[in-house]
Tab-separated table of C-alpha atoms in Angstrom:
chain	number	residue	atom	x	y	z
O	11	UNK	CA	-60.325	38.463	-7.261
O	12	UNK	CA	-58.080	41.465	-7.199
O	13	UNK	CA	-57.852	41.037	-3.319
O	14	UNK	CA	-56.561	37.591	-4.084
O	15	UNK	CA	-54.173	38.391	-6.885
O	16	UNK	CA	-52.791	40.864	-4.427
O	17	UNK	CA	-52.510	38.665	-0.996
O	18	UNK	CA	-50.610	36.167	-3.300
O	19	UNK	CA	-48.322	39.094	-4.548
O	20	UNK	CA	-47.586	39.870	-0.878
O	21	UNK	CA	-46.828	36.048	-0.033
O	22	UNK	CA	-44.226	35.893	-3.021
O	23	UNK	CA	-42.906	39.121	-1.761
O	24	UNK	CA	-42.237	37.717	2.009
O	25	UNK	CA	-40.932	34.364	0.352
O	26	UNK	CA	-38.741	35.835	-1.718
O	27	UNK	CA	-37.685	37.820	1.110
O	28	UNK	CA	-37.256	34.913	3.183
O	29	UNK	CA	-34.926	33.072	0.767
O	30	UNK	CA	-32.930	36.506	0.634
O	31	UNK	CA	-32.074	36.034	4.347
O	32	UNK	CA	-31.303	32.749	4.515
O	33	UNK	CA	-28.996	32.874	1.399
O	34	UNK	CA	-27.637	35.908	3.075
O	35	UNK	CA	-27.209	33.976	6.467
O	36	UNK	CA	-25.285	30.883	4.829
O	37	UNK	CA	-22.900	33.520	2.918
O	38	UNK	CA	-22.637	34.759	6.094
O	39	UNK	CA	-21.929	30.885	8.169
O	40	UNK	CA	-19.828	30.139	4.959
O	41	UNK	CA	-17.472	33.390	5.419
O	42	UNK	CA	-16.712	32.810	9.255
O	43	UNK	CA	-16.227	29.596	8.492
O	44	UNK	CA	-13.583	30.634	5.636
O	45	UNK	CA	-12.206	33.160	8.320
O	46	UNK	CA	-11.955	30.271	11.245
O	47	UNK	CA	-10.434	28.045	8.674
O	48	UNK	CA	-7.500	30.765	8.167
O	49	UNK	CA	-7.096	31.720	11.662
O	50	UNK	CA	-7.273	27.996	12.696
O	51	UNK	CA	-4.885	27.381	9.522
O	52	UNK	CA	-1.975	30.268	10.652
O	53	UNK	CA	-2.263	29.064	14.281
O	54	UNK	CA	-1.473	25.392	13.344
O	55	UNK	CA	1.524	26.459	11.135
O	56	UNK	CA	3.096	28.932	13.648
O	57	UNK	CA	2.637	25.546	16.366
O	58	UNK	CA	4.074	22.618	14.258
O	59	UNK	CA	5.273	24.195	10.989
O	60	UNK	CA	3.662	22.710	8.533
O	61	UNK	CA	1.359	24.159	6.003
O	62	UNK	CA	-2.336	22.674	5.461
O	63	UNK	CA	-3.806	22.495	2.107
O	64	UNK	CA	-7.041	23.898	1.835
O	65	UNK	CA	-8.678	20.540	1.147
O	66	UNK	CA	-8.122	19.698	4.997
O	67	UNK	CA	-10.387	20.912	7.275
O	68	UNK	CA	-9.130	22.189	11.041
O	69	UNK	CA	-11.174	22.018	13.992
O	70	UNK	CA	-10.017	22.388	17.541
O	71	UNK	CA	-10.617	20.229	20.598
O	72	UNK	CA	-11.275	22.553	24.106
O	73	UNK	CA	-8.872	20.546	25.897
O	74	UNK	CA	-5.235	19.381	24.603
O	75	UNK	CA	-4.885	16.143	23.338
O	76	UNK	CA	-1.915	13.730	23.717
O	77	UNK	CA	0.930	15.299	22.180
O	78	UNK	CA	1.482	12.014	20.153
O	79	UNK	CA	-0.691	12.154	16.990
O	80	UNK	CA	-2.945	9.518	15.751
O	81	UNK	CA	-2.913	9.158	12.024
O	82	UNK	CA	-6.158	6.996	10.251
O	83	UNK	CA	-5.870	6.576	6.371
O	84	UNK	CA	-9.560	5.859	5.121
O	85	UNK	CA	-10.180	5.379	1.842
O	86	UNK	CA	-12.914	5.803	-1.213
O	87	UNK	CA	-15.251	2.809	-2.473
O	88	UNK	CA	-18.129	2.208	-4.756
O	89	UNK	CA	-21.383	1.658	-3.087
O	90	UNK	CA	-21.677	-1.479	-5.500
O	91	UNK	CA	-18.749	-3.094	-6.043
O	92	UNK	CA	-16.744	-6.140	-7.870
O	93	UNK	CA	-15.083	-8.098	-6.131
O	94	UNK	CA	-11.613	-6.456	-7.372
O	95	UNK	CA	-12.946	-3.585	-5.475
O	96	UNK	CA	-14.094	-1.866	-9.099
O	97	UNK	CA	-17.336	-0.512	-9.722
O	98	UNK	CA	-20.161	-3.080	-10.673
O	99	UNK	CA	-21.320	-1.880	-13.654
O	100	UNK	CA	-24.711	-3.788	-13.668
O	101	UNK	CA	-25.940	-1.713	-10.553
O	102	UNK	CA	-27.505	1.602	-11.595
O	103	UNK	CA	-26.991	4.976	-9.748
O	104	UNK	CA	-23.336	3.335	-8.248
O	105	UNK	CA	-21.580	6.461	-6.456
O	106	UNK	CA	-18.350	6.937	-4.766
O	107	UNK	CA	-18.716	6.289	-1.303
O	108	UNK	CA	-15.396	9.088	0.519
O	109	UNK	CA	-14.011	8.527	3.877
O	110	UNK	CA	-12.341	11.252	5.694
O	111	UNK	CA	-9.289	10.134	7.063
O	112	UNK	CA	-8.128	11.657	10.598
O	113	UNK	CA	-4.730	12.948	11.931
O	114	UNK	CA	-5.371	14.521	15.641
O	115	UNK	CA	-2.526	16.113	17.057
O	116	UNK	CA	-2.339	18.434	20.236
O	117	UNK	CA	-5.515	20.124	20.270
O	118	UNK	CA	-6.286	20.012	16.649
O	119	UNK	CA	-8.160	17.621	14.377
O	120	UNK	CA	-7.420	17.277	10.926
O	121	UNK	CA	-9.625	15.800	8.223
O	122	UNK	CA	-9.330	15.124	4.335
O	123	UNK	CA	-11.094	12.426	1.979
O	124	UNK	CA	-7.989	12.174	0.188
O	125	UNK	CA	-5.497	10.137	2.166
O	126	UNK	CA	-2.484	10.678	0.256
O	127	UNK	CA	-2.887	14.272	1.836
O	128	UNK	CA	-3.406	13.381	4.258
O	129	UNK	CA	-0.266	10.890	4.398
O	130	UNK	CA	1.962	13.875	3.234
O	131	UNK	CA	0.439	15.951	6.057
O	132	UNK	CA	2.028	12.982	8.552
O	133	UNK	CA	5.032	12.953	6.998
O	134	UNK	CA	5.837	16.732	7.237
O	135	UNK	CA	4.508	17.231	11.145
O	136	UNK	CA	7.009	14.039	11.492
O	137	UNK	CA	9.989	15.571	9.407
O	138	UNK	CA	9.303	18.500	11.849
O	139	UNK	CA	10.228	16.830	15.081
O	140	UNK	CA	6.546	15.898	16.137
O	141	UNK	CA	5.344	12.112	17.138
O	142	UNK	CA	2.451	10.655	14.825
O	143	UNK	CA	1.966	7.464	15.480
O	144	UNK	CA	1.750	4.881	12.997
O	145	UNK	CA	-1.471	4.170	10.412
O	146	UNK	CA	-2.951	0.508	10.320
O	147	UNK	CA	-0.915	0.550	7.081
O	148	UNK	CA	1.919	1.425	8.039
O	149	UNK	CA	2.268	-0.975	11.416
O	150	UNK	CA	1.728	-4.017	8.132
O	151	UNK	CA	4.170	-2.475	6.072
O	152	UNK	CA	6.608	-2.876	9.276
O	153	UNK	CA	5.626	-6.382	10.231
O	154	UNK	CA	5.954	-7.319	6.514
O	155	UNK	CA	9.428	-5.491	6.411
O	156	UNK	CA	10.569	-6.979	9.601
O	157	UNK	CA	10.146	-10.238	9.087
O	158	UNK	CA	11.812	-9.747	5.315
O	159	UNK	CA	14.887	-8.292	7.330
O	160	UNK	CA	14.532	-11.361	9.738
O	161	UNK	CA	14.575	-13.950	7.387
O	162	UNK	CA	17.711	-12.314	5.625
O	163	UNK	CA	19.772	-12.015	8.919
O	164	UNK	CA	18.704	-15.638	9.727
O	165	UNK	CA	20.225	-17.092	6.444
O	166	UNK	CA	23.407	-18.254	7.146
O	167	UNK	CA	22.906	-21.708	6.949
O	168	UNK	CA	20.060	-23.736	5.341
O	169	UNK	CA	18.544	-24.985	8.672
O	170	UNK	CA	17.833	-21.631	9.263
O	171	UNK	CA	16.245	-20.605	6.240
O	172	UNK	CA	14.058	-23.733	6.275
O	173	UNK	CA	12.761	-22.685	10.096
O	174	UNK	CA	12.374	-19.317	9.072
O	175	UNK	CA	9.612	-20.401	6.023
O	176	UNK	CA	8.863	-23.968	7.635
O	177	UNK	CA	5.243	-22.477	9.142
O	178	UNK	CA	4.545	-19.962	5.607
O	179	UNK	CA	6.889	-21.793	2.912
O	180	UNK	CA	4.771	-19.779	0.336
O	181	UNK	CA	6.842	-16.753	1.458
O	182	UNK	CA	9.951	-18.061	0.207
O	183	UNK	CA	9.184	-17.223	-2.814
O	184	UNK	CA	9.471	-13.495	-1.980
O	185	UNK	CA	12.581	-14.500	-0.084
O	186	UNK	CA	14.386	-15.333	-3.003
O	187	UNK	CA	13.149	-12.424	-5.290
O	188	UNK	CA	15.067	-10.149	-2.484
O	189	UNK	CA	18.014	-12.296	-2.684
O	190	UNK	CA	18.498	-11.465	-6.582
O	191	UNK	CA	16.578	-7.849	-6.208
O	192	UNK	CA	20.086	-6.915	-3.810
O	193	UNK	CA	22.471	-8.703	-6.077
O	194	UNK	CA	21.079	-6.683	-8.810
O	195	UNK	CA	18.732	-8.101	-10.323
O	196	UNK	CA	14.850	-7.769	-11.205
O	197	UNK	CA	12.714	-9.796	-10.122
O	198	UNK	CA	8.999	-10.274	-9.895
O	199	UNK	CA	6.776	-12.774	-7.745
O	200	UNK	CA	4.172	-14.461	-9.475
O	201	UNK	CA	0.289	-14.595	-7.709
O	202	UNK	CA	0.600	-17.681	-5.919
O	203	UNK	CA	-2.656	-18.599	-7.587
O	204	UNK	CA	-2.278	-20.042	-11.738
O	205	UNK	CA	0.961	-18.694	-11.257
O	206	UNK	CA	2.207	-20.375	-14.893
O	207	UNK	CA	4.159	-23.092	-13.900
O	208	UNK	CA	6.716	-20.907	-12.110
O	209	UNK	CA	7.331	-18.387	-9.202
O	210	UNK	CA	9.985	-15.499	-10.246
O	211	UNK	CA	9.951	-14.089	-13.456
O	212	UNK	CA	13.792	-12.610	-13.374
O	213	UNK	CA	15.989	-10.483	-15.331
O	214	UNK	CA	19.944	-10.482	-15.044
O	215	UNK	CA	21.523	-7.088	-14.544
O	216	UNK	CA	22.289	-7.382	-18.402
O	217	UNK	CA	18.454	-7.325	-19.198
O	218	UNK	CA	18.635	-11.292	-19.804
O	219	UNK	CA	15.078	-12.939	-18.809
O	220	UNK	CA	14.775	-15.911	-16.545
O	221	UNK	CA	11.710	-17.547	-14.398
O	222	UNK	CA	12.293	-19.597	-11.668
O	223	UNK	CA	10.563	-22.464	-9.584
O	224	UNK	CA	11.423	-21.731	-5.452
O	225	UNK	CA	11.288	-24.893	-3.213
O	226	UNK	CA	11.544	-24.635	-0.031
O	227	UNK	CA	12.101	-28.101	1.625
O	228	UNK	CA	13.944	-30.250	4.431
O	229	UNK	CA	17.632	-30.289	3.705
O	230	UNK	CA	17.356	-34.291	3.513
O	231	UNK	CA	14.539	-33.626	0.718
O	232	UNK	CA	15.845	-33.728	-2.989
O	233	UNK	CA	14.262	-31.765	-5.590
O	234	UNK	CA	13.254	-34.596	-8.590
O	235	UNK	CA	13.053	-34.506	-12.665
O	236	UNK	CA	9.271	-33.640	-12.843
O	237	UNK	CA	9.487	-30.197	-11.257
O	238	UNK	CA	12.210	-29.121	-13.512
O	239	UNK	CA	10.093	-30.976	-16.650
O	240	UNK	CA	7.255	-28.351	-15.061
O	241	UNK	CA	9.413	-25.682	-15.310
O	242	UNK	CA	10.607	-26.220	-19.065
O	243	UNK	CA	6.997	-26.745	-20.300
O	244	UNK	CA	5.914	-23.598	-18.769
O	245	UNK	CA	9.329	-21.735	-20.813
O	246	UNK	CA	7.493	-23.042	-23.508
O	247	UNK	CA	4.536	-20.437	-23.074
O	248	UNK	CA	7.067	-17.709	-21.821
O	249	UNK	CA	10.187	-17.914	-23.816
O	250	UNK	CA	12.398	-17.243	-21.189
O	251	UNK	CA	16.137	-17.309	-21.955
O	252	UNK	CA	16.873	-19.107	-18.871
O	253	UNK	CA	15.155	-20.953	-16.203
O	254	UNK	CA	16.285	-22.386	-12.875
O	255	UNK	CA	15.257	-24.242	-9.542
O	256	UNK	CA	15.558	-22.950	-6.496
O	257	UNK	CA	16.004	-25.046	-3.163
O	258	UNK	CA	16.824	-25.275	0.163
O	259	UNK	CA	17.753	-28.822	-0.443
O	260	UNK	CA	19.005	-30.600	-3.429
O	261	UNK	CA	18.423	-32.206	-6.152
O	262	UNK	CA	17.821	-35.668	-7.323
O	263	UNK	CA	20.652	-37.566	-9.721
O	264	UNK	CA	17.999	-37.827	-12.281
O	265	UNK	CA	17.209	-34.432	-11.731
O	266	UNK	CA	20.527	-32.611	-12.451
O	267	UNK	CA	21.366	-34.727	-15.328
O	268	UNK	CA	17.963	-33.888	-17.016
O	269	UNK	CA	18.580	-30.123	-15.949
O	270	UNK	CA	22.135	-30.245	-17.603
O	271	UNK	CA	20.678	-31.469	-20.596
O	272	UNK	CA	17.419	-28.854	-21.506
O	273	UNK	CA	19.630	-25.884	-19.654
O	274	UNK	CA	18.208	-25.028	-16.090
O	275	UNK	CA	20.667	-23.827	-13.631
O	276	UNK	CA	20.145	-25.692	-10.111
O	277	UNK	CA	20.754	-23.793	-6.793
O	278	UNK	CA	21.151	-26.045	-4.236
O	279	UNK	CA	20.631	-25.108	-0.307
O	280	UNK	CA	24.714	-24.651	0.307
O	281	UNK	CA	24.606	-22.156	-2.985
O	282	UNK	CA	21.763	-20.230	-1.639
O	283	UNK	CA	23.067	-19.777	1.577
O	284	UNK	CA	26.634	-17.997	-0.510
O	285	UNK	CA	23.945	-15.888	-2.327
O	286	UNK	CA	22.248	-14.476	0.894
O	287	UNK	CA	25.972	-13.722	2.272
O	288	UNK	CA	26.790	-11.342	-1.189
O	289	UNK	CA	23.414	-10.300	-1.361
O	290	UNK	CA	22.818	-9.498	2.353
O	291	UNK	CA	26.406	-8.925	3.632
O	292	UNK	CA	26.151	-7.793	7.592
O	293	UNK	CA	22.927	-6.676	7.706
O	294	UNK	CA	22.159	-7.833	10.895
O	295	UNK	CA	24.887	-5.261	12.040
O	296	UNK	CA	22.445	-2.145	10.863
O	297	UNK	CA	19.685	-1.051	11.996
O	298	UNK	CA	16.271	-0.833	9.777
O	299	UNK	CA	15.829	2.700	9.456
O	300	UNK	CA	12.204	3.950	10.299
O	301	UNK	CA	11.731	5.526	6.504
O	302	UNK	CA	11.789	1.832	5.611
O	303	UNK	CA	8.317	1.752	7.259
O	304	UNK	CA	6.769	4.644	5.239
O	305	UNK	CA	3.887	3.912	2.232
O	306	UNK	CA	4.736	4.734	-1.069
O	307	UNK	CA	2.185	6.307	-3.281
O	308	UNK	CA	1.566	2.493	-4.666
O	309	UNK	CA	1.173	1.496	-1.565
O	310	UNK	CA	-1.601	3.749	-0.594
O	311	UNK	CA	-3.044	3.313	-4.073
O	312	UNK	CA	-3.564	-0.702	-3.562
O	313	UNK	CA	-5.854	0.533	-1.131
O	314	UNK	CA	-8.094	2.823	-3.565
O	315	UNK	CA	-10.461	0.910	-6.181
O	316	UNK	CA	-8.555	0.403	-9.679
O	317	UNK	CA	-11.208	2.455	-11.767
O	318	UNK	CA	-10.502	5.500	-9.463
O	319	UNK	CA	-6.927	6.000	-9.607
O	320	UNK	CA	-7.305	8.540	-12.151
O	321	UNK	CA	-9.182	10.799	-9.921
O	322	UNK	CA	-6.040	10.606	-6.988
């Protein structure tokens, strides 16, 4: 029995030993790690002058890359999820699923589950002088952007405006929110679904609330009475001070005397086109500069579950 007591004593011994060295190994992997990290870290800075947080980790490819970078934004989920993107609370054990997302650049590879810094990573190596190439993001950002930019340097007359929105009328409505946004105003699209009754909620450079109804239609179409009698029973759930129809027509005879009589101001196609020209001027004379193109913080954050904005 004391021969057993003792072997067992001696296997402890050896296993304790054992989980010594490997604890002392991984120390050791985890230091020249740390150490490669640095060097790798320094090496990157003196090349493209930009400092990496220690969040990111650095690798290095044998050969040289293409000197253009390649930025991918990934971002975090739930494993069970609404439909909003939120976590589904009825699922037990629901983590956070991370992606890494990737900027490779020369002969380095960058990596961080964080993509805003990953974002601000691409932003410095660009304010440097060095080519990343646009995110998935960002190349929608610049489509959307562009053809905001194109519909404002096509309105200078109503047929334009109508061909512009004829295939996606729905994004008139955005249309005219930029038309008031440059002539001072604020202005806010409603969701295009149960949007109230209305499409802009607006407010005046004197703080003075409005909503609005947008139509875009054939110039030969007139706007009638029941869209503005839509309009004033939705006021009646918003309390507005103003309201008013917007068109790339006009309006009915029964329509503008009703209007005149509850108070809704009625821009016509001809008066929309005069608001473009003050709101837009010559902007088809300037360029769209390329910061136009980058994402905002919001913008990256519509991309990151509501219930985990906290954590970014």
């Amino acid at each position: 029995m004391l021969e057993w007591f003792s072997n067992l004593d001696s296997v402890w011994k050896y296993c304790i030993a054992g989980v010594g060295i490997i604890a002392m190994l991984a120390l050791a992997i985890w230091v020249v790690d740390a150490i490669r990290q640095m060097v790798f870290r320094s090496k990157f800075h003196e090349q493209y002058g930009v400092n990496l947080p220690h969040s990111v980790r650095i690798k290095r490819y044998r050969h040289e890359d293409d000197p253009i970078g390649t930025l991918v934004l990934r971002f975090p989920y739930w494993s069970a999820a609404k439909r909003d993107g939120t976590r589904d609370q009825r699922t037990k054990n629901t983590t956070i699923c991370y992606q890494k997302s990737l900027i490779d650049i020369g002969p380095w590879g960058l990596s961080d589950k964080n993509p805003l810094v990953m974002y601000r990573i691409a932003l410095d190596l660009r304010a440097q002088g060095h080519a990343v190439g646009y995110c998935q993001e960002e190349k929608i950002k610049r489509q959307s952007v562009m053809e905001q930019v194109n519909a404002q340097r096509s309105a200078t007359s109503v047929a334009n405006i109508v061909a512009q929105f004829r295939s996606q009328p729905t994004d008139f409505e955005p249309f005219c929110a930029d038309v008031f946004r440059n002539l001072g105003w604020s202005a806010e699209v409603t969701p295009p679904v149960r949007d109230g009754g209305f499409d802009l909620k607006l407010y005046d450079p004197h703080g003075v609330s409005f909503i609005a109804e947008c139509k875009c239609y054939e110039p030969t179409h007139r706007v009638g009475r029941p869209i503005i009698q839509k309009l004033q029973g939705a006021n009646t759930t918003v309390g507005a001070r103003g309201m008013m129809v917007i068109t790339t027509s006009g309006f009915s005879r029964d329509a503008v005397t009703y209007a005149n009589q509850v108070g809704v101001r009625l821009i016509d196609g001809d008066m929309l086109v005069r608001l473009c020209a003050q709101a837009f001027g010559e902007s088809d004379a300037q360029p769209v500069p390329a910061s136009t193109f980058a994402l905002t913080r919001n913008d990256i954050m519509q991309h990151i579950p509501a219930d985990m904005w906290n954590m970014f």
